[in-house]
mmCIF file of C-alpha atoms in Angstrom:
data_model
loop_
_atom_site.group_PDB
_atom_site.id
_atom_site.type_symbol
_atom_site.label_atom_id
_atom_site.label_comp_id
_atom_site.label_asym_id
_atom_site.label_seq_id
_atom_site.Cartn_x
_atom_site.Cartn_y
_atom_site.Cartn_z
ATOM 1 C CA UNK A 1 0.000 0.000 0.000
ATOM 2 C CA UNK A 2 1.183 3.396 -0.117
ATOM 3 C CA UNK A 3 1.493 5.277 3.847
ATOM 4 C CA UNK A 4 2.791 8.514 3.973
ATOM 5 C CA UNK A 5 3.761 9.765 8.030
ATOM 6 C CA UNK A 6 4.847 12.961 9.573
ATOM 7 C CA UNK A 7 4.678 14.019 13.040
ATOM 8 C CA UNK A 8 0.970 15.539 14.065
ATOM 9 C CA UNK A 9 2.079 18.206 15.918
ATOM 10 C CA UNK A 10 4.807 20.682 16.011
ATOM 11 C CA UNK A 11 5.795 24.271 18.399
ATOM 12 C CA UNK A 12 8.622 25.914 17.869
ATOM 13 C CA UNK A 13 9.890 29.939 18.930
ATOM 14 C CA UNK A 14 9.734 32.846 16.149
ATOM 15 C CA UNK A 15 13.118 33.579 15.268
ATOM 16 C CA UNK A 16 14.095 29.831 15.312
ATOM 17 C CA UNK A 17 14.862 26.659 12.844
ATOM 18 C CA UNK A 18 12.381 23.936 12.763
ATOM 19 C CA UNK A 19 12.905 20.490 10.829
ATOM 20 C CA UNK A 20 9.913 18.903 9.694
ATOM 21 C CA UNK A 21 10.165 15.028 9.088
ATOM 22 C CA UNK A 22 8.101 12.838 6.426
ATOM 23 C CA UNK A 23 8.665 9.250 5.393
ATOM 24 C CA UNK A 24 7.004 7.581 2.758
ATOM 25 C CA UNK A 25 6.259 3.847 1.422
ATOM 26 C CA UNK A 26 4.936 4.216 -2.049
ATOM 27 C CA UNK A 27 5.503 2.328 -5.265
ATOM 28 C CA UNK A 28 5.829 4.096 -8.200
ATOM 29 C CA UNK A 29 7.871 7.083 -6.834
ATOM 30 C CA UNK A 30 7.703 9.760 -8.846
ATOM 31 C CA UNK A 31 8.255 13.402 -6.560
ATOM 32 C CA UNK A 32 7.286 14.415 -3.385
ATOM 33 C CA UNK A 33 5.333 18.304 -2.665
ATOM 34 C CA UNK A 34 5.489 20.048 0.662
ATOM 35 C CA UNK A 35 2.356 22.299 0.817
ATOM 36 C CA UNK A 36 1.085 25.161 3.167
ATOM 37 C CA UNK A 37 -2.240 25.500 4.860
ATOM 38 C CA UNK A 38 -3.415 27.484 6.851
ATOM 39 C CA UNK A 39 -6.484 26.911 8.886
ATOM 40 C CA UNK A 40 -9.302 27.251 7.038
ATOM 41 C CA UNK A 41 -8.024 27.647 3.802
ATOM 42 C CA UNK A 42 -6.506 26.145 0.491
ATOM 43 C CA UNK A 43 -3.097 24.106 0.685
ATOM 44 C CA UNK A 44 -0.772 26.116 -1.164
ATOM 45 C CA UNK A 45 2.927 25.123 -2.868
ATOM 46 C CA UNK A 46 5.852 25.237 -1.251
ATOM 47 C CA UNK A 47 8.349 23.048 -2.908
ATOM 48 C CA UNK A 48 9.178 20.028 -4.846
ATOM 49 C CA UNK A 49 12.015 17.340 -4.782
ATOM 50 C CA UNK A 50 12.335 14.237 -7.461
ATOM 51 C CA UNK A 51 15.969 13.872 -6.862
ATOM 52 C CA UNK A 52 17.986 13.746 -4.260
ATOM 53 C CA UNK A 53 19.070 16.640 -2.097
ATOM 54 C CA UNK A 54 18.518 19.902 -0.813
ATOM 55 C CA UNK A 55 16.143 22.510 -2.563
ATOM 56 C CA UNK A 56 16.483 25.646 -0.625
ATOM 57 C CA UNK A 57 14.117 28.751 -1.405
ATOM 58 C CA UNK A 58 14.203 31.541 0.717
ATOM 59 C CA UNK A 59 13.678 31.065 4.855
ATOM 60 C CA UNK A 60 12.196 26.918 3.685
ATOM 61 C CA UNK A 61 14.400 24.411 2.163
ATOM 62 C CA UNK A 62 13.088 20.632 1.296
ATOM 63 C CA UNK A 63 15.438 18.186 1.443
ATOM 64 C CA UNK A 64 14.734 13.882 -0.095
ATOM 65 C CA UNK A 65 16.582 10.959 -0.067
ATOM 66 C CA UNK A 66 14.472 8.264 -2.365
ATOM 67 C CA UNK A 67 16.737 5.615 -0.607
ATOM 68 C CA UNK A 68 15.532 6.132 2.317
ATOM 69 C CA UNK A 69 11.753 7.412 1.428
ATOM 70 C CA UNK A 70 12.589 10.574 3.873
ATOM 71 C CA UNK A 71 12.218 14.237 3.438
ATOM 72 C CA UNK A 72 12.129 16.895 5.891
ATOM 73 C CA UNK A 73 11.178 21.101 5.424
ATOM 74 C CA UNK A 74 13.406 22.946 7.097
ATOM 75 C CA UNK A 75 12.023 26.351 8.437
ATOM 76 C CA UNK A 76 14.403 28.970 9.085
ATOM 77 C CA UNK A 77 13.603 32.830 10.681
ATOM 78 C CA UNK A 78 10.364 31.326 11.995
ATOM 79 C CA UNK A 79 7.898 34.283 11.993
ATOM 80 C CA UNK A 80 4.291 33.948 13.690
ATOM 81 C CA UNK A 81 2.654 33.561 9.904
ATOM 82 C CA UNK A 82 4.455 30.420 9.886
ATOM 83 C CA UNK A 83 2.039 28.916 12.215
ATOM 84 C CA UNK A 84 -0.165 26.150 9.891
ATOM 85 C CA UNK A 85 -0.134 22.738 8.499
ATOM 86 C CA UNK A 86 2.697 21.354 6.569
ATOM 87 C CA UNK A 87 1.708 18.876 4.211
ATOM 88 C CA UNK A 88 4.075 16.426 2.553
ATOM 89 C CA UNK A 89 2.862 14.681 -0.398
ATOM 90 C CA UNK A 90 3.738 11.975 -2.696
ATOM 91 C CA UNK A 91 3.672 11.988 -6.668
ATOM 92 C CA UNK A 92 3.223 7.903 -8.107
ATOM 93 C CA UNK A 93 3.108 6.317 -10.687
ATOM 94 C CA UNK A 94 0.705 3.506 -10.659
ATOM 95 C CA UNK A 95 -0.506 3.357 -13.957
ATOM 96 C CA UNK A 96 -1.942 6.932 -13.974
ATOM 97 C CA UNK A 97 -0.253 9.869 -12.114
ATOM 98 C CA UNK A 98 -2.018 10.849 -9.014
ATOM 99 C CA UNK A 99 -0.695 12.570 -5.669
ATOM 100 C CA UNK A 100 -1.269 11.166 -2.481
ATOM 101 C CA UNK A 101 -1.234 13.565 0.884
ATOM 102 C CA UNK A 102 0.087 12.816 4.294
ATOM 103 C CA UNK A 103 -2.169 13.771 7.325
ATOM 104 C CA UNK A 104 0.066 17.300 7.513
ATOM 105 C CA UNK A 105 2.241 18.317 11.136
ATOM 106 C CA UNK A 106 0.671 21.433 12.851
ATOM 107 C CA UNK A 107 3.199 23.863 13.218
ATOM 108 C CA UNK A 108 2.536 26.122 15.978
ATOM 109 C CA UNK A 109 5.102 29.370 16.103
ATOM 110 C CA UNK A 110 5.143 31.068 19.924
ATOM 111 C CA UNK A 111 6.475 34.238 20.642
ATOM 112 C CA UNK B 1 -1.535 32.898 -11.582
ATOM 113 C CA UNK B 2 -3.944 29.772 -11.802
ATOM 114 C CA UNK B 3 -6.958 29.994 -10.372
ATOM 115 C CA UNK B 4 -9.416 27.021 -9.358
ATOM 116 C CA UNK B 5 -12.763 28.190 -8.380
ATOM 117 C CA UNK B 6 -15.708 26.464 -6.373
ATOM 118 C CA UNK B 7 -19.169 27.011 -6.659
ATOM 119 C CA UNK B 8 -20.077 27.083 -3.043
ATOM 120 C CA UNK B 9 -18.023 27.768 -0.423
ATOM 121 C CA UNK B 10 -20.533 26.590 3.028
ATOM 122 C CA UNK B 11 -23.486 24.144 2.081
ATOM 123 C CA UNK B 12 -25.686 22.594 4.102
ATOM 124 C CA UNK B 13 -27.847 19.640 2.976
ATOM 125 C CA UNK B 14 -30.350 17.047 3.817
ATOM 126 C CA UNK B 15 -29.784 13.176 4.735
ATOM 127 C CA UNK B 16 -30.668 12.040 1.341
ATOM 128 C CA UNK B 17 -30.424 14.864 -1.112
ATOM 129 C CA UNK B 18 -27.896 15.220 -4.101
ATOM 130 C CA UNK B 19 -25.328 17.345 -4.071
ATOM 131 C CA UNK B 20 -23.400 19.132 -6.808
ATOM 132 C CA UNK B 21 -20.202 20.305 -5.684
ATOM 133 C CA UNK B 22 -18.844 22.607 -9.062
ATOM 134 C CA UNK B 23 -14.795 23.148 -9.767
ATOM 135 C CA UNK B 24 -13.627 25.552 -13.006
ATOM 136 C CA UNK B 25 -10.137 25.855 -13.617
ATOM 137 C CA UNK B 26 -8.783 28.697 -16.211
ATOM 138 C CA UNK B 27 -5.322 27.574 -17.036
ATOM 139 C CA UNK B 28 -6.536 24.584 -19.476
ATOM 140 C CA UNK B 29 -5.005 22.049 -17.252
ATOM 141 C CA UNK B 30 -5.327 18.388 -18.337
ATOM 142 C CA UNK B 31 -5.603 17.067 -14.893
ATOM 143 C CA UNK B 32 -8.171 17.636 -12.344
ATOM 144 C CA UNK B 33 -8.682 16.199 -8.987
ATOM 145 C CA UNK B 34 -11.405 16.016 -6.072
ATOM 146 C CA UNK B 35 -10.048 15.650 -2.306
ATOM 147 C CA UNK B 36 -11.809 15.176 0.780
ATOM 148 C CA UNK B 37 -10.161 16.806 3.976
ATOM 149 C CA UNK B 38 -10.889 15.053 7.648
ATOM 150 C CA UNK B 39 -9.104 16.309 10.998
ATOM 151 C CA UNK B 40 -6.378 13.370 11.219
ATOM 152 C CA UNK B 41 -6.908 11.937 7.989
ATOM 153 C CA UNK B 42 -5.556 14.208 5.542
ATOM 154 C CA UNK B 43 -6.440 14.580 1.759
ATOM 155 C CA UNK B 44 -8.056 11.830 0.543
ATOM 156 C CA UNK B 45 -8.542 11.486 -3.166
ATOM 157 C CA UNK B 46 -12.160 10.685 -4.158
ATOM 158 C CA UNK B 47 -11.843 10.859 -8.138
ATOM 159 C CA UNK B 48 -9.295 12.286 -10.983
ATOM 160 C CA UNK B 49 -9.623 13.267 -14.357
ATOM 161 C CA UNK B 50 -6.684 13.432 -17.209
ATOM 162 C CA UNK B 51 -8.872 14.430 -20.266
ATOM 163 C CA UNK B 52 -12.621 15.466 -21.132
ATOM 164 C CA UNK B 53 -15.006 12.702 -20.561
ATOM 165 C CA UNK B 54 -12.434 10.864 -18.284
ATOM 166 C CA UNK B 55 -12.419 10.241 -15.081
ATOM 167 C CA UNK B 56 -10.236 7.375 -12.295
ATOM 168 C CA UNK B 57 -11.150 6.623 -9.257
ATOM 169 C CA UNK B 58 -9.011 7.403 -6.442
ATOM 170 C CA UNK B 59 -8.944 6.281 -3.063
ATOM 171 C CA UNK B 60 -12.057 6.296 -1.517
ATOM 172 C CA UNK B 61 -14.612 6.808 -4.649
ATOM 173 C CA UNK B 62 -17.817 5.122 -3.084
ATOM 174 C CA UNK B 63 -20.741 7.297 -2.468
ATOM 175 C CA UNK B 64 -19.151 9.699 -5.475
ATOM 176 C CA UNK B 65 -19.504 10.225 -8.852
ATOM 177 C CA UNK B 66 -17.631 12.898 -11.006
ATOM 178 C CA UNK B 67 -18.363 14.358 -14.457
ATOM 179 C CA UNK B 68 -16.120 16.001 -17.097
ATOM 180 C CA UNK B 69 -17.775 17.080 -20.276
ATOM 181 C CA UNK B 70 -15.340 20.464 -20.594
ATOM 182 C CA UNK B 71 -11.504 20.740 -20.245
ATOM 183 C CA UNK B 72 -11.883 23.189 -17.754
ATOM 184 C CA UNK B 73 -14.929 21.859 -15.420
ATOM 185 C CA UNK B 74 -14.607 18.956 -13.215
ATOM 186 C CA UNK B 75 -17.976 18.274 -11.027
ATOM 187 C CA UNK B 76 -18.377 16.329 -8.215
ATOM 188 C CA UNK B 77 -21.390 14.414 -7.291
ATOM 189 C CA UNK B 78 -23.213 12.848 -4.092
ATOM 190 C CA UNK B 79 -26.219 11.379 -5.383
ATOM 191 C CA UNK B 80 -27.411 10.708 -1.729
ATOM 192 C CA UNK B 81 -25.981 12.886 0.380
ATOM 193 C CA UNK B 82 -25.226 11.056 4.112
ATOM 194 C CA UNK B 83 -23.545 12.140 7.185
ATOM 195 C CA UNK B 84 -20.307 10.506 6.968
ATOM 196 C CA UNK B 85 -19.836 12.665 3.994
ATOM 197 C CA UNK B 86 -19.787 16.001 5.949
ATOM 198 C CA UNK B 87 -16.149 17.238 4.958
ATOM 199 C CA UNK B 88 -14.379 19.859 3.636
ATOM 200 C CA UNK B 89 -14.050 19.323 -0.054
ATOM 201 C CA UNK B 90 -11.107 20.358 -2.349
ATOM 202 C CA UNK B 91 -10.877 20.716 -5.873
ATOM 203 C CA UNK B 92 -7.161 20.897 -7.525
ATOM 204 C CA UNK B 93 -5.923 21.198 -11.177
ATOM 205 C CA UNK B 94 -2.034 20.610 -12.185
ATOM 206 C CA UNK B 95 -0.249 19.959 -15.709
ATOM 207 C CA UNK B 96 2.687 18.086 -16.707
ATOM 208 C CA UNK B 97 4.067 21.740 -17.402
ATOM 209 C CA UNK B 98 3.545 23.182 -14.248
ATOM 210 C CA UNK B 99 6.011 20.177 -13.123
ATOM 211 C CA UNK B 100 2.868 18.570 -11.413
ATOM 212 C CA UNK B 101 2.155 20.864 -9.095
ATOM 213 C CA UNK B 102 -1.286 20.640 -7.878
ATOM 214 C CA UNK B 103 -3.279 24.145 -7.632
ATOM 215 C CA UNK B 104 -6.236 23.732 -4.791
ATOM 216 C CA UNK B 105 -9.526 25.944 -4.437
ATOM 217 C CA UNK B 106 -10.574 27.518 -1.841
ATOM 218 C CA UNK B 107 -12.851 24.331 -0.571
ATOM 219 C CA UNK B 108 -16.014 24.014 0.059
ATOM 220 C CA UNK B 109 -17.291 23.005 3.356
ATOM 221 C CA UNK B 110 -20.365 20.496 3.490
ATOM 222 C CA UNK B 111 -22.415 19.678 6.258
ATOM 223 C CA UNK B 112 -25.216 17.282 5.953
ATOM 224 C CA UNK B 113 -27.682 16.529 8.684
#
């Protein structure tokens, strides 16, 4: 089957560096998202890995390792707007594309 | 920037009724996708669509149908609405050009009672 995990829940201090873990068992492995969303509304993009290695983009980098079916965001600066659900999510290939979610880790930013 | 729109944002509906839940994309995306989001669970896919007229079923399809008869409307259907389907519902579009990323509406939230 394919099982996605990542922790539920999540606080860290504004101003400081938070790692966000997600390990996958798919088949058909073929890229894995990390979306925002904030309560309430729409999940939106925040980055993309299909090979291995860090992606950095601004204060969040995404980091994969296929061999291992990990990835982790990496939050840096935290500010209070940070304060959502991170979503990590898996592109396969099982005949069709389709992209399954994880549950998503509730980040909650504290002053 | 892409934009995926839903009809209704907040329904209610009766035990029983059928329920038209209405996605339009404007960025002629091939691919379009209905999600259901549940405290705990996640998203879980209810049905995709890669062309006009075409539709796959995704994870947890029962209870749903979907229709496709333009490139840019994707419509989800309850044909009796029950309980266990109160949920916020999320529409998404993505092309192979957009390297796959999935664009989400805004959701609509169902309740049915």
């Amino acid at each position: 089957g394919q099982n996605i995990d990542q922790p539920t829940e999540m606080t860290a201090t504004e101003g400081a560096i938070v790692q966000i873990n997600c390990t996958y068992q798919t088949s058909g492995f073929n890229g894995l998202f990390w979306y925002q969303q904030h309560a309430g509304e729409a999940p939106t993009f925040l980055s993309y890995n299909v090979l291995d290695g860090l992606e950095e983009k601004g204060r969040f980098s995404s980091f994969l390792s296929r061999s291992k079916g990990y990835s982790y965001l990496l939050l840096k600066e935290l500010q209070m707007k940070d304060s959502a659900s991170y979503l990590c999510a898996v592109r396969v290939n099982t005949g069709g594309f389709k992209t399954i979610f994880g549950a998503g880790t509730r980040l909650f930013v504290k002053a | 920037d892409v934009k995926v729109t839903q009809s209704s944002r907040y329904l209610v509906k009766r035990t029983g009724e059928k329920v038209f839940l209405e996605c339009v994309q404007d960025m002629d995306h091939e691919n379009m996708f209905w999600y259901r989001q549940d405290p705990g669970l996640g998203l879980r896919l209810i049905y995709f669509s890669y062309d006009v007229k075409m539709k796959e079923k995704g994870d947890i399809p029962e209870g749903y149908s979907v229709s496709r008869e333009k490139k840019e409307r994707f419509s989800l259907i309850l044909e009796s609405a029950s309980t266990n389907q109160t949920s916020m519902y999320l529409c998404a579009s993505s092309t192979e050009s957009s390297g796959n990323t999935i664009y989400f509406g805004e959701g609509s939230w169902l309740t049915v009672v």
